[in-house]
mmCIF file of C-alpha atoms in Angstrom:
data_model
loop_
_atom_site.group_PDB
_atom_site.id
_atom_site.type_symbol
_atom_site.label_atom_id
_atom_site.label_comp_id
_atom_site.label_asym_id
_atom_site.label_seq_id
_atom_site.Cartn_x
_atom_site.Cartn_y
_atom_site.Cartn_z
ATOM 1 C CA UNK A 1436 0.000 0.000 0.000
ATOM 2 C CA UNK A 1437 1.152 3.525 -0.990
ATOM 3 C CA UNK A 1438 0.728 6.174 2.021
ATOM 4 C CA UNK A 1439 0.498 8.747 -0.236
ATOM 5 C CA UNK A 1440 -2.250 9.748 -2.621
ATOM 6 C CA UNK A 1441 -0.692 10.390 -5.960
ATOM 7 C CA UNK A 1442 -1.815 13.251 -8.024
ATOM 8 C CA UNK A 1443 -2.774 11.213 -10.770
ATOM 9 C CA UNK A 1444 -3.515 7.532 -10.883
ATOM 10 C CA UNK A 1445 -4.269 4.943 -13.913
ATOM 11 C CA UNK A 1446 -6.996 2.744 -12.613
ATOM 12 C CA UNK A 1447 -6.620 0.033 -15.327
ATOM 13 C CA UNK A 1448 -3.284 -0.968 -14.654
ATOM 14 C CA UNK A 1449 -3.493 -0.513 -11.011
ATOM 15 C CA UNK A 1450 -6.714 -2.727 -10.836
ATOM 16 C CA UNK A 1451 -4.650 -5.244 -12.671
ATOM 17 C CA UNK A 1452 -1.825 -5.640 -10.252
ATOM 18 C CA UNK A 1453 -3.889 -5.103 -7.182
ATOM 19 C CA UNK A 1454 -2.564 -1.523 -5.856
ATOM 20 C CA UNK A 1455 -3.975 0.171 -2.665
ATOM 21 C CA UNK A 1456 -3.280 4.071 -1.453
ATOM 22 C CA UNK A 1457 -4.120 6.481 1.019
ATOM 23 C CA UNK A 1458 -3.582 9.711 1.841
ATOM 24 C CA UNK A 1459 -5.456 12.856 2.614
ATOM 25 C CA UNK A 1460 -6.998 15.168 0.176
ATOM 26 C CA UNK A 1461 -7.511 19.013 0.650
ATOM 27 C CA UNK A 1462 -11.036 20.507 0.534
ATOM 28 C CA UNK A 1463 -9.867 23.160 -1.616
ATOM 29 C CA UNK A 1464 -9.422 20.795 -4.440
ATOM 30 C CA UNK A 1465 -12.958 19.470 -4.349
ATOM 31 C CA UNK A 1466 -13.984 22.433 -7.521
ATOM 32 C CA UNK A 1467 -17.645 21.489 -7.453
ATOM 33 C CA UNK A 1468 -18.136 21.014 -3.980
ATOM 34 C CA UNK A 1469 -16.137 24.073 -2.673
ATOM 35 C CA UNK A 1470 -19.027 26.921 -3.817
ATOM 36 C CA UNK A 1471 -21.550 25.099 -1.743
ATOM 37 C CA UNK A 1472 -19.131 25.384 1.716
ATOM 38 C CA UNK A 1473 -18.452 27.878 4.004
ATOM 39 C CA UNK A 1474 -15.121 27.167 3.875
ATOM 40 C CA UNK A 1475 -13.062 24.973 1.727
ATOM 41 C CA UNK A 1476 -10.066 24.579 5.031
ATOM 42 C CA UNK A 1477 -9.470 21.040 5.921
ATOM 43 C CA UNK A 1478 -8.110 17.392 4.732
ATOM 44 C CA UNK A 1479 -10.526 14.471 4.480
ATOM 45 C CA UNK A 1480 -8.474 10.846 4.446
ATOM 46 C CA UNK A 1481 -8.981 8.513 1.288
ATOM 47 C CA UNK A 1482 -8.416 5.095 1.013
ATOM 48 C CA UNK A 1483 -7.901 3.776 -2.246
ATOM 49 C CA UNK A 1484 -8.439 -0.140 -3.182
ATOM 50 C CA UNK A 1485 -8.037 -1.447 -7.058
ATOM 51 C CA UNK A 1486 -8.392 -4.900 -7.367
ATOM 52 C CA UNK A 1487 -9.784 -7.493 -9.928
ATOM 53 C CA UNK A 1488 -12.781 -9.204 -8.161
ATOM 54 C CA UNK A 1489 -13.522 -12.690 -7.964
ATOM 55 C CA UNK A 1490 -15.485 -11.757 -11.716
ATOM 56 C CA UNK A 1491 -12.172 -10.706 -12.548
ATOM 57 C CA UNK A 1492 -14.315 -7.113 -12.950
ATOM 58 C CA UNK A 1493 -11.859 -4.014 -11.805
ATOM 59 C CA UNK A 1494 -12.779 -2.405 -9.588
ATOM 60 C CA UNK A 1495 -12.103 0.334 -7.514
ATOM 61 C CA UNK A 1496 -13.481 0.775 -3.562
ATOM 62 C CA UNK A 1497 -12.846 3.227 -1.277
ATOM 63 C CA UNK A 1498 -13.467 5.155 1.647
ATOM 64 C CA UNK A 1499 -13.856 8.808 1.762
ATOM 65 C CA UNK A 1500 -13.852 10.224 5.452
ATOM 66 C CA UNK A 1501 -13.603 13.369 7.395
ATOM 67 C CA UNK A 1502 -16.010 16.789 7.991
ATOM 68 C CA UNK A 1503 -16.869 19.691 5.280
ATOM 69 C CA UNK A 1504 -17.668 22.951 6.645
ATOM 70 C CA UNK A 1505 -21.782 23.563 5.251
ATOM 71 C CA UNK A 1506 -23.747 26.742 5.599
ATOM 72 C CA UNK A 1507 -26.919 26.178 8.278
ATOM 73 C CA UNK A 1508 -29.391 26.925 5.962
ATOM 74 C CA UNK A 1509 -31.273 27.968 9.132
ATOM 75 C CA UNK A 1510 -28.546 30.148 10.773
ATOM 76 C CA UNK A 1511 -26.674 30.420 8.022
ATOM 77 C CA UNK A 1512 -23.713 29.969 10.287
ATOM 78 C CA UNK A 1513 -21.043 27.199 10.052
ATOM 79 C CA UNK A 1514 -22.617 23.426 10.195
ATOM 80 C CA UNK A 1515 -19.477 21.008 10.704
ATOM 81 C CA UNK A 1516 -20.357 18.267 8.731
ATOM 82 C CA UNK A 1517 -18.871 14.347 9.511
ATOM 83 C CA UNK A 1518 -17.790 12.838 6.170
ATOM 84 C CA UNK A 1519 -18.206 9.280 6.091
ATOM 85 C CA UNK A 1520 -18.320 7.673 2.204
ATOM 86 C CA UNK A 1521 -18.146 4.481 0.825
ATOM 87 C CA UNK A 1522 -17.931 3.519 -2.688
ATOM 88 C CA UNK A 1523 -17.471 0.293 -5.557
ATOM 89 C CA UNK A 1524 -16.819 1.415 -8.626
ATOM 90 C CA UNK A 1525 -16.477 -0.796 -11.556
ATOM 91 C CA UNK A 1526 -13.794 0.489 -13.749
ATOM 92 C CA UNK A 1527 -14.485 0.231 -17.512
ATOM 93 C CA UNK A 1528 -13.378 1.164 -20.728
ATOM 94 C CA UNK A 1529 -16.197 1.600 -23.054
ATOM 95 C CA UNK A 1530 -19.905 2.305 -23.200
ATOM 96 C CA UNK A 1531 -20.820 -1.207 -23.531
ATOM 97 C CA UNK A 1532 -19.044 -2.455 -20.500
ATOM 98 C CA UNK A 1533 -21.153 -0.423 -18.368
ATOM 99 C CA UNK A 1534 -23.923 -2.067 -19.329
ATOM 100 C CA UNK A 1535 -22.420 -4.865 -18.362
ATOM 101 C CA UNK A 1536 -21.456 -3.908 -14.867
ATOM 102 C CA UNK A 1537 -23.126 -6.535 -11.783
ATOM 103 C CA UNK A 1538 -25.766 -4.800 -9.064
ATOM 104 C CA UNK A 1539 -23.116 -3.087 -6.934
ATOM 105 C CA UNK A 1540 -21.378 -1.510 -8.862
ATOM 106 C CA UNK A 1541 -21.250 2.130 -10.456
ATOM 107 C CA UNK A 1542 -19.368 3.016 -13.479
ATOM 108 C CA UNK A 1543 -15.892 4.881 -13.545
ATOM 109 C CA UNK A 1544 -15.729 5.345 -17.310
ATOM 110 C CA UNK A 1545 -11.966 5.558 -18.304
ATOM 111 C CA UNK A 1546 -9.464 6.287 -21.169
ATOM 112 C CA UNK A 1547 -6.520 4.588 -20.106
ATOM 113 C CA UNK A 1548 -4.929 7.534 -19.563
ATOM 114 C CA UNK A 1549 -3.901 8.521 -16.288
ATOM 115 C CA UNK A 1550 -6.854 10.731 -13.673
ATOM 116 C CA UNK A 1551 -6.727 13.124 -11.385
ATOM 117 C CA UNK A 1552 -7.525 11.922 -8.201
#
């Protein structure tokens, strides 16, 4: 297991050979999220799992956990928010994969090219 979160991160190849990372992410970089905070301060920890499952489907599961600063929406004052996410992705390469994807699973729709994590 990496204990650091790369920038970037090929999930094809890394499902392959069975890679795992974590690491902590800064608020700030969450673009779509950040409008809807008070403030974007603050780390959340991520866990990163890519394996082939017993389908021999990639996958990709991970945990997402921490606290967001909200706006009350009936103070509008600061609302610490606990941060507690769990996901299974099924990582695929084409349109018709998806389709093909087992209850469980949610598409991560991928190039082969490296994302941004």
């Amino acid at each position: 297991m990496l204990d650091c979160l790369p920038e970037r991160v090929e999930p094809l190849g890394l499902a392959e050979v069975g890679r795992s990372c974590r690491g902590t992410l800064p608020v700030q970089r969450l673009e779509r999220l950040g409008p809807l905070l008070y403030s974007t301060e603050g780390e959340l920890a991520v866990r990163l799992d890519f394996r082939l499952d017993e389908r021999r489907i990639r996958t990709l599961k991970g945990v997402i956990e921490g606290e967001v600063s909200l706006i009350c929406q009936r103070c509008l004052k600061r609302l610490e928010f606990p941060v507690d996410l769990k996901f299974s992705l099924g990582i695929v390469s084409s349109e018709t994969e998806i389709d093909r994807l087992p209850d469980g699973y949610e598409p991560l729709l991928v190039s082969g090219e490296p994302v941004s994590t």
